PDB file of N, CA and C in Angstrom:
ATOM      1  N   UNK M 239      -5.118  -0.648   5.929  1.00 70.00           N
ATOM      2  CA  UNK M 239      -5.847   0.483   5.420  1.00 70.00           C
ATOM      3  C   UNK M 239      -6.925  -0.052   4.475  1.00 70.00           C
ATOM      4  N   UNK M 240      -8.124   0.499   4.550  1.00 74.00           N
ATOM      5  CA  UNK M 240      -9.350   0.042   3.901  1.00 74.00           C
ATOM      6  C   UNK M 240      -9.025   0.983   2.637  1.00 74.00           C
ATOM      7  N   UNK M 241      -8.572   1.045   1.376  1.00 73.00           N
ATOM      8  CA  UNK M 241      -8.532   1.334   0.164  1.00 73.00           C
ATOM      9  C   UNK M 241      -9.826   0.875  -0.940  1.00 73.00           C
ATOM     10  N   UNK M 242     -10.628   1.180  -1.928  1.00 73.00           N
ATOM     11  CA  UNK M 242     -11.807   1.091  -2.766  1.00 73.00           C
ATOM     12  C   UNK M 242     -11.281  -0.479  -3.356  1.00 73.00           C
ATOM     13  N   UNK M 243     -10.151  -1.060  -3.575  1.00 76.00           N
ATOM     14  CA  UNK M 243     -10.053  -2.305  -4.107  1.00 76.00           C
ATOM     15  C   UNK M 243      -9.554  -2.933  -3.360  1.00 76.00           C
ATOM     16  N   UNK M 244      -9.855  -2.864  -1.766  1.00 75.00           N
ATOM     17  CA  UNK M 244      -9.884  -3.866  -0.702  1.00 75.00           C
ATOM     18  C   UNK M 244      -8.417  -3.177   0.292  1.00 75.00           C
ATOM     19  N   UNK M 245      -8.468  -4.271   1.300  1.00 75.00           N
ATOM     20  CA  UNK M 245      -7.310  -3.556   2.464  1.00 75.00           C
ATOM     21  C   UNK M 245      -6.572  -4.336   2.097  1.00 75.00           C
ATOM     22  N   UNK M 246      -5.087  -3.117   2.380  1.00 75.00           N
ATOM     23  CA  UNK M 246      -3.825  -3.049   1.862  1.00 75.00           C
ATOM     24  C   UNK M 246      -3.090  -2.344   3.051  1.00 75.00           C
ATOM     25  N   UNK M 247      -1.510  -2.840   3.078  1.00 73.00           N
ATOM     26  CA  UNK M 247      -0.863  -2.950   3.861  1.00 73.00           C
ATOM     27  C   UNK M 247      -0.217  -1.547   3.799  1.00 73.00           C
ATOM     28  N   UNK M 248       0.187  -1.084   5.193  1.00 71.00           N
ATOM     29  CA  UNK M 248       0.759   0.474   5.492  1.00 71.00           C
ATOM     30  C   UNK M 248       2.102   0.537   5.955  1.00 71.00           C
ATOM     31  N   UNK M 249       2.864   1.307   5.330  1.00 67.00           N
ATOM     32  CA  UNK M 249       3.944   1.835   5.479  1.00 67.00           C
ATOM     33  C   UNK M 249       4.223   2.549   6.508  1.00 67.00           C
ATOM     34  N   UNK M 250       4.191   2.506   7.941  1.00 66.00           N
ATOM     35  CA  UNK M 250       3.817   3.422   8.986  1.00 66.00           C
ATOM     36  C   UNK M 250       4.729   4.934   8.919  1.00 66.00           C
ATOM     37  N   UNK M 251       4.496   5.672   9.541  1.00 58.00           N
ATOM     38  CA  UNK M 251       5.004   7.080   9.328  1.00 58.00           C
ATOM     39  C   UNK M 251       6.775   7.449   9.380  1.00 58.00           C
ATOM     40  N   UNK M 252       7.251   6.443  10.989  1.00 62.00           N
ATOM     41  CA  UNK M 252       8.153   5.948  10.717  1.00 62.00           C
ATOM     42  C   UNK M 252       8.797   4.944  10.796  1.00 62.00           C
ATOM     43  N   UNK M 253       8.477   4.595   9.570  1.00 62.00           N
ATOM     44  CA  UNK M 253       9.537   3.313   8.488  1.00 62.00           C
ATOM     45  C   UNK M 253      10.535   3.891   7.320  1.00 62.00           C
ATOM     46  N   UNK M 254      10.782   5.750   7.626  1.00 63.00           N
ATOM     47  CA  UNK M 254      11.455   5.940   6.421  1.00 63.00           C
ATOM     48  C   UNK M 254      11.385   6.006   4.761  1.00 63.00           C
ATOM     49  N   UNK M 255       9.986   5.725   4.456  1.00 67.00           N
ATOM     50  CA  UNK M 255       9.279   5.594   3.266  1.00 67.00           C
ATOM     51  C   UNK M 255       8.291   6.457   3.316  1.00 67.00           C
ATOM     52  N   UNK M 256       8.101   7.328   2.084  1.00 70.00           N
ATOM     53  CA  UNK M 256       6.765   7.762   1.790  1.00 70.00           C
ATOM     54  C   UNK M 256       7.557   9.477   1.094  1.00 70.00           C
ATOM     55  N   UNK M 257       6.515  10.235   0.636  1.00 77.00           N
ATOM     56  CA  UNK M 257       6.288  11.265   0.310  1.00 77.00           C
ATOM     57  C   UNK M 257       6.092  11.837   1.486  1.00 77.00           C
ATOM     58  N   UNK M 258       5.977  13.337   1.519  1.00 80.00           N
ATOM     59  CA  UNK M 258       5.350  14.338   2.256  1.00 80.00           C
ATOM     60  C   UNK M 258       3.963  14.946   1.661  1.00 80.00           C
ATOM     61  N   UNK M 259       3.197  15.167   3.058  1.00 78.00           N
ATOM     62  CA  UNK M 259       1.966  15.496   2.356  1.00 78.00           C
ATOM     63  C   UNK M 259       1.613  16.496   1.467  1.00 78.00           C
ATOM     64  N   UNK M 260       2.791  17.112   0.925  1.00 83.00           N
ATOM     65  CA  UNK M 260       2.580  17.821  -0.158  1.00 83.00           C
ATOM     66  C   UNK M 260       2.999  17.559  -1.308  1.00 83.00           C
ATOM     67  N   UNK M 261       3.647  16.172  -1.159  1.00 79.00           N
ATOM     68  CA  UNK M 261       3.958  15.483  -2.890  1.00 79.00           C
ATOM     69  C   UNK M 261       5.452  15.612  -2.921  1.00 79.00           C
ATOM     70  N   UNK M 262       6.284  16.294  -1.964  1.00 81.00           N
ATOM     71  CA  UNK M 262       7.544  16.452  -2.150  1.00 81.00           C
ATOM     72  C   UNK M 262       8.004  15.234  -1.658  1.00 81.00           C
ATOM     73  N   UNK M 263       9.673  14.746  -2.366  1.00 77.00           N
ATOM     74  CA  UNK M 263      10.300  13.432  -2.288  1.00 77.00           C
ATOM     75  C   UNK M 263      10.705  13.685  -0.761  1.00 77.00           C
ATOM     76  N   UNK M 264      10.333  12.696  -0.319  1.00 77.00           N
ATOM     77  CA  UNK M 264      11.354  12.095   0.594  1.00 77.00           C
ATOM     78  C   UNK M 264      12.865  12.257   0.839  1.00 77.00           C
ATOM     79  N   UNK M 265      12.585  12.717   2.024  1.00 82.00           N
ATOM     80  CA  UNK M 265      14.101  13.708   2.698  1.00 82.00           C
ATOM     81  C   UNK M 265      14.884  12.983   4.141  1.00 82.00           C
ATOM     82  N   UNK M 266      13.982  11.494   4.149  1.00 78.00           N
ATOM     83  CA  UNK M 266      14.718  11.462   5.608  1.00 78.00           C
ATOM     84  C   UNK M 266      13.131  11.260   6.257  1.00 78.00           C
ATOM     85  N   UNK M 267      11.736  12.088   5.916  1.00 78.00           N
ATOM     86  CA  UNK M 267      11.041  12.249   6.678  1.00 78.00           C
ATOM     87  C   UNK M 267      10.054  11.832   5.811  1.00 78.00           C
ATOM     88  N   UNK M 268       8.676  11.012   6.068  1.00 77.00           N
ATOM     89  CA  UNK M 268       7.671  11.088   5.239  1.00 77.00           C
ATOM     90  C   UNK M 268       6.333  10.862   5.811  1.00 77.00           C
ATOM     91  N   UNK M 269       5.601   9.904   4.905  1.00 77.00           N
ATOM     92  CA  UNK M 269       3.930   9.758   5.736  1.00 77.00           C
ATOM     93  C   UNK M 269       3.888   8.452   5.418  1.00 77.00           C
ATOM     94  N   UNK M 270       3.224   7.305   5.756  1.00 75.00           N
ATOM     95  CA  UNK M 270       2.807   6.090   5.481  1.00 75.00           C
ATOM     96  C   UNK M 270       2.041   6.095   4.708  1.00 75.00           C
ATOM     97  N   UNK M 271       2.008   5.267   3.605  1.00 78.00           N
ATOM     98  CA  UNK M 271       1.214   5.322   2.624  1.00 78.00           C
ATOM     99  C   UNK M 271       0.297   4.008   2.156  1.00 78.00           C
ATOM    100  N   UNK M 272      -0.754   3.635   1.258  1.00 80.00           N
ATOM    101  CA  UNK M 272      -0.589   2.339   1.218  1.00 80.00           C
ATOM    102  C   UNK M 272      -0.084   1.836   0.042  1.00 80.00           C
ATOM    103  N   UNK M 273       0.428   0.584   0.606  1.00 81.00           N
ATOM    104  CA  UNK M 273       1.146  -0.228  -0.025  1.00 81.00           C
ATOM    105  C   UNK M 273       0.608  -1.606  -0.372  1.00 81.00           C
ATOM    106  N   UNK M 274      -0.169  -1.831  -1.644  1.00 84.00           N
ATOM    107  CA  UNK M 274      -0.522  -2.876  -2.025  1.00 84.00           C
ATOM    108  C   UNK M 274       0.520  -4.246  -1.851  1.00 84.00           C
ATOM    109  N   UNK M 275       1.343  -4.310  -2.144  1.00 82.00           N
ATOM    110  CA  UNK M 275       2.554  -4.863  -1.932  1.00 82.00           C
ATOM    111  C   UNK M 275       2.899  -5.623  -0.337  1.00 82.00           C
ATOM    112  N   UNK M 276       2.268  -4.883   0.608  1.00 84.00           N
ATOM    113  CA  UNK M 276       2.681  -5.453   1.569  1.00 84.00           C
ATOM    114  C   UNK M 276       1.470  -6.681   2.042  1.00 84.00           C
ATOM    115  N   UNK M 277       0.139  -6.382   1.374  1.00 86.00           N
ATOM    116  CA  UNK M 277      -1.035  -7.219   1.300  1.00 86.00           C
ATOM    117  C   UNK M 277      -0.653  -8.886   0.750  1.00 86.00           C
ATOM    118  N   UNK M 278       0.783  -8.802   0.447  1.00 87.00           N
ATOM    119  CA  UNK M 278       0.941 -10.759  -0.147  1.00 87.00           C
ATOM    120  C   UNK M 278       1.848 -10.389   1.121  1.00 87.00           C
ATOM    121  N   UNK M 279       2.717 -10.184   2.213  1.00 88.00           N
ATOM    122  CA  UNK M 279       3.087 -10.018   2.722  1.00 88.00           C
ATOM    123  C   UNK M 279       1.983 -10.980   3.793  1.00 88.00           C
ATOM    124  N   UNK M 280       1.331  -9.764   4.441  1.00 88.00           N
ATOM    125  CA  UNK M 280      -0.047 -10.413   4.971  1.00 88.00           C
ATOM    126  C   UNK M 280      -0.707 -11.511   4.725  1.00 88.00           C
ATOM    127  N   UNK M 281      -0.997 -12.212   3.178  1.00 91.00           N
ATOM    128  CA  UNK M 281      -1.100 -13.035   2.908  1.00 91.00           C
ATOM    129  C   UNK M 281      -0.478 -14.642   3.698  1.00 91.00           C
ATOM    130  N   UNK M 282       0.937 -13.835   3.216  1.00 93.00           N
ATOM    131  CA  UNK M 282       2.065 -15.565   3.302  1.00 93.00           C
ATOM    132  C   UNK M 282       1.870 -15.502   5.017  1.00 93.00           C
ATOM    133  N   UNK M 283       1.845 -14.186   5.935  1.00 93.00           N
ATOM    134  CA  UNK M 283       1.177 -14.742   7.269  1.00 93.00           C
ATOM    135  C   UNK M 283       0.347 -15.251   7.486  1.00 93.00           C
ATOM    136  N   UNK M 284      -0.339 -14.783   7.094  1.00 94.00           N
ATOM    137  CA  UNK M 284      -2.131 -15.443   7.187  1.00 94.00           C
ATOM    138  C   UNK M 284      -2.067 -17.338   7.024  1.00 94.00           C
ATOM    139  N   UNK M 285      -1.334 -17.641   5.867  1.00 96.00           N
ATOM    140  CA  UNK M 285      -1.178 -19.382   5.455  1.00 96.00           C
ATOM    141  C   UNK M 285      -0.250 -19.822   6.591  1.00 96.00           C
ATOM    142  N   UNK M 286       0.642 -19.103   6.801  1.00 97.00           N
ATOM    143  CA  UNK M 286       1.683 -19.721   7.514  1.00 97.00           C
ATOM    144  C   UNK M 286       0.778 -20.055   9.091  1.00 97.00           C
ATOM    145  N   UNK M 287       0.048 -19.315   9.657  1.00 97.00           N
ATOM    146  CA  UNK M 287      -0.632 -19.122  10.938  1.00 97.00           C
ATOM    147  C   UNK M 287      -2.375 -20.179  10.672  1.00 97.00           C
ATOM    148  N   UNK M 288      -2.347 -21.160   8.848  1.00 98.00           N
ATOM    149  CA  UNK M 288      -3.288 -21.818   8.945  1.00 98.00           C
ATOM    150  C   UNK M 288      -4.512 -21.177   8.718  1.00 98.00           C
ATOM    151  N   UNK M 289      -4.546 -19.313   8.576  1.00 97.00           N
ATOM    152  CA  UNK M 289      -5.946 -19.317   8.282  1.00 97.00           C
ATOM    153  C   UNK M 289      -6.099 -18.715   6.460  1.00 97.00           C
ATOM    154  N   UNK M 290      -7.010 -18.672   5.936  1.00 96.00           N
ATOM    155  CA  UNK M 290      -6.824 -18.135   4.570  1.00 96.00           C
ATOM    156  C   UNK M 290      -7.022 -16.805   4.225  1.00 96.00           C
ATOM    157  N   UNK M 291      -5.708 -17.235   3.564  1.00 94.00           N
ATOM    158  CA  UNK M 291      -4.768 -16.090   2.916  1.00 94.00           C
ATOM    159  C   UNK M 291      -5.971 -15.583   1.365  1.00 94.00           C
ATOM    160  N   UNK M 292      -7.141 -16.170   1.548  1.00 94.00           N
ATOM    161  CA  UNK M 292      -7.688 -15.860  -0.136  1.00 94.00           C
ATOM    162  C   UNK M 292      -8.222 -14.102  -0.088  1.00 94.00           C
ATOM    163  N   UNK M 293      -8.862 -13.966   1.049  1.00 91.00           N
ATOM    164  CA  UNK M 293      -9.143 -11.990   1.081  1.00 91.00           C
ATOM    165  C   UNK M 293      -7.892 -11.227   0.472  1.00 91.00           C
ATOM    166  N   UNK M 294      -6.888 -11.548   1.080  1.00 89.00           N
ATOM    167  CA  UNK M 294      -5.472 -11.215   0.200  1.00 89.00           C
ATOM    168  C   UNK M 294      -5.054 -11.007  -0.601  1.00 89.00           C
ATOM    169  N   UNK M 295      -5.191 -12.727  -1.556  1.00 90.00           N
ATOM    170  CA  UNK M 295      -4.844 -12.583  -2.840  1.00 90.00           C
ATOM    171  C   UNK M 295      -6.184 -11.658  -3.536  1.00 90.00           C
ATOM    172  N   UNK M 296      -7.057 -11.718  -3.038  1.00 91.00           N
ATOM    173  CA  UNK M 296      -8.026 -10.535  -4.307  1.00 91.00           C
ATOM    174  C   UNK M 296      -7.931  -9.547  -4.007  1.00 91.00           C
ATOM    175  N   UNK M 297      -7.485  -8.878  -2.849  1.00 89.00           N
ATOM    176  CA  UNK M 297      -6.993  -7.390  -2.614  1.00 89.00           C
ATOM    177  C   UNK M 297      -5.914  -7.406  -3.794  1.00 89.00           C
ATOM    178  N   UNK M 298      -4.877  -8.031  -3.578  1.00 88.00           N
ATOM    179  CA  UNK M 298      -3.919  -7.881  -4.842  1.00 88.00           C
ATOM    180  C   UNK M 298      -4.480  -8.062  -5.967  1.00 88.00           C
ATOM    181  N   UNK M 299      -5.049  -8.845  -6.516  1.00 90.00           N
ATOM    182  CA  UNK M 299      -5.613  -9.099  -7.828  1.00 90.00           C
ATOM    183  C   UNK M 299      -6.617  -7.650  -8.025  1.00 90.00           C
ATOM    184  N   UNK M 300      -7.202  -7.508  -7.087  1.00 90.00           N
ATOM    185  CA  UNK M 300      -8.117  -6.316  -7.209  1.00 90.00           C
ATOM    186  C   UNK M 300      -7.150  -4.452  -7.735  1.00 90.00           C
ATOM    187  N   UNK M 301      -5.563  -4.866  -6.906  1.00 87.00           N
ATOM    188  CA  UNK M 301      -4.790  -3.514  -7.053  1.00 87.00           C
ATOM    189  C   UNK M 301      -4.060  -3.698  -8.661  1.00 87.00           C
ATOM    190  N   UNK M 302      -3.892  -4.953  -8.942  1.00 89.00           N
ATOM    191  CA  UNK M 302      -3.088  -5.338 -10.180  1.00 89.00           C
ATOM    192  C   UNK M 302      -3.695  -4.762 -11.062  1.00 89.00           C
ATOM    193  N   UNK M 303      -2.672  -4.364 -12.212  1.00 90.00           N
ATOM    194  CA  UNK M 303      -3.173  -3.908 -14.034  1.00 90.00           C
ATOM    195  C   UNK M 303      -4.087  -5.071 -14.702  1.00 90.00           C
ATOM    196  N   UNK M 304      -4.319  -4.831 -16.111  1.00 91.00           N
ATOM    197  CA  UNK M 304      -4.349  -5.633 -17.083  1.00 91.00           C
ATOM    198  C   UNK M 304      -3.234  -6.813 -17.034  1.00 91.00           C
ATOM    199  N   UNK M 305      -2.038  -6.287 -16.906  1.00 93.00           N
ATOM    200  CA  UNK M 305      -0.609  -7.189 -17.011  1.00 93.00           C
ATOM    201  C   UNK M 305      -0.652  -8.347 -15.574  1.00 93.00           C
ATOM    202  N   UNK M 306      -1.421  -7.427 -14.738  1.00 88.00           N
ATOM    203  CA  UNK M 306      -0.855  -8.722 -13.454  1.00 88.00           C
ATOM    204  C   UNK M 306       0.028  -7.684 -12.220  1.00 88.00           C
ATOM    205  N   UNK M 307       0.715  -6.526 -12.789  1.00 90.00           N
ATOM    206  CA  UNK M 307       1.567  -6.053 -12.087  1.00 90.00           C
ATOM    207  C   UNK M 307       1.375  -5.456 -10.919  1.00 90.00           C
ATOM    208  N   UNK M 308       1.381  -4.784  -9.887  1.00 85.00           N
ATOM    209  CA  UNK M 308       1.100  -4.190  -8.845  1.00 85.00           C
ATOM    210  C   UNK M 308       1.866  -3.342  -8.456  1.00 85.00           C
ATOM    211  N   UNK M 309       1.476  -2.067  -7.717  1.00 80.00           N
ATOM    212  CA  UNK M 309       2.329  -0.948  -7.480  1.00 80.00           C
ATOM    213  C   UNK M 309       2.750  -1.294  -6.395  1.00 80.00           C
ATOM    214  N   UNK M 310       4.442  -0.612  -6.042  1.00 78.00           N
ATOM    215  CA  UNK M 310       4.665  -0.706  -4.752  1.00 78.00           C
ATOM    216  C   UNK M 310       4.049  -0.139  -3.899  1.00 78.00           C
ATOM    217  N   UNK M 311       3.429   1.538  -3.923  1.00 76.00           N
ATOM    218  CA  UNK M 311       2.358   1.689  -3.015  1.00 76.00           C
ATOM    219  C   UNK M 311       1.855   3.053  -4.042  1.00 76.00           C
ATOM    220  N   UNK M 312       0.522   3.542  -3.164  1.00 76.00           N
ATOM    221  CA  UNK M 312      -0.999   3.802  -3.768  1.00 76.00           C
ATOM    222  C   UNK M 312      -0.574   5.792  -3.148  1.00 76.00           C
ATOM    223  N   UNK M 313      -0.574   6.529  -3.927  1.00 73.00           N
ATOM    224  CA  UNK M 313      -0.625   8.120  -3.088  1.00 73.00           C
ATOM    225  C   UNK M 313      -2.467   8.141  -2.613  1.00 73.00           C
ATOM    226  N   UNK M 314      -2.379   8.476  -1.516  1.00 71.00           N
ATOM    227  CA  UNK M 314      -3.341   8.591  -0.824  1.00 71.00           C
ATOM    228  C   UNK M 314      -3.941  10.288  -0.290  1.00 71.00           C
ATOM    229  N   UNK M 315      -3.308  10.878  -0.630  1.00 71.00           N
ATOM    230  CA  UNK M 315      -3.592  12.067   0.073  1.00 71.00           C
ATOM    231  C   UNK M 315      -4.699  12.683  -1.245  1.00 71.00           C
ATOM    232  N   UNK M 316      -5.014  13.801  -1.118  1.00 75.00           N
ATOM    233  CA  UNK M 316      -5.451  15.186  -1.876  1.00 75.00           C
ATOM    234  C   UNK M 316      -4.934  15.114  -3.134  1.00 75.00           C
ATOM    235  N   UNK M 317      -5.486  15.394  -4.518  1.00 76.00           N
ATOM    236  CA  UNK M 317      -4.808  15.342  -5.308  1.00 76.00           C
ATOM    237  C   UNK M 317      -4.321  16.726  -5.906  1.00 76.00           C
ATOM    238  N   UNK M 318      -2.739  16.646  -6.122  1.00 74.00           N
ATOM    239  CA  UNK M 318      -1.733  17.830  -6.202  1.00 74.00           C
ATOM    240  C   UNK M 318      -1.812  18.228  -7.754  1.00 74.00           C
ATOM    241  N   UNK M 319      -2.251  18.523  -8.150  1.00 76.00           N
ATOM    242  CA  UNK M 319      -2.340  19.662  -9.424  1.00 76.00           C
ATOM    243  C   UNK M 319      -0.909  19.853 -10.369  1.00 76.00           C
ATOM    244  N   UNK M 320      -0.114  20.043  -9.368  1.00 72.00           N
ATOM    245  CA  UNK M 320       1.345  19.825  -9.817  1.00 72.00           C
ATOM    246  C   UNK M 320       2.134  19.131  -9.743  1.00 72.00           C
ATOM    247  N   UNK M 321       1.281  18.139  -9.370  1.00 65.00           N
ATOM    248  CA  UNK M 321       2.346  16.563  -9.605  1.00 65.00           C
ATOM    249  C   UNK M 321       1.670  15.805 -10.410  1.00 65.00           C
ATOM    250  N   UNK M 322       0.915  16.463 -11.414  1.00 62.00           N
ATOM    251  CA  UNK M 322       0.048  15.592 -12.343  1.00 62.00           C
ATOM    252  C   UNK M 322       1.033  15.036 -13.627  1.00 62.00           C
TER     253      UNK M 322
END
């Protein structure tokens, strides 16, 4: 998924993970979302297969805080008013 601080890895619809597109938890059923997290994922393929893994690491560096940390994944939809 092309995200504003580079492409990041997707949770597909079903893998059992995600919200519903209305912000409600996860029941069994959800949406794919992105997941910065799965972008070092992609990475350690990318080295392992010989080509560079560096677009990668700055997608992550690009999703990381001040601290370094990174979210497990990014809400992507509409923004909900009542899940503020």
């Amino acid at each position: 998924m092309i995200c504003p601080r580079g492409r990041a890895g997707v949770a597909n619809n079903h893998d059992d993970y995600g919200q519903k597109d209305d912000g409600s938890a996860f029941d069994g059923t959800g949406v794919g979302r992105c997941w910065p997290i799965l972008t070092g994922e992609r990475g350690h393929y990318e080295l392992a297969a010989g080509r560079d893994p560096k677009p990668f690491i700055t997608t992550i560096e690009n999703f990381s805080n001040e601290g370094g940390m990174i979210t497990e994944q990014v809400w992507d939809g509409e923004i909900l008013p009542h899940a503020e």
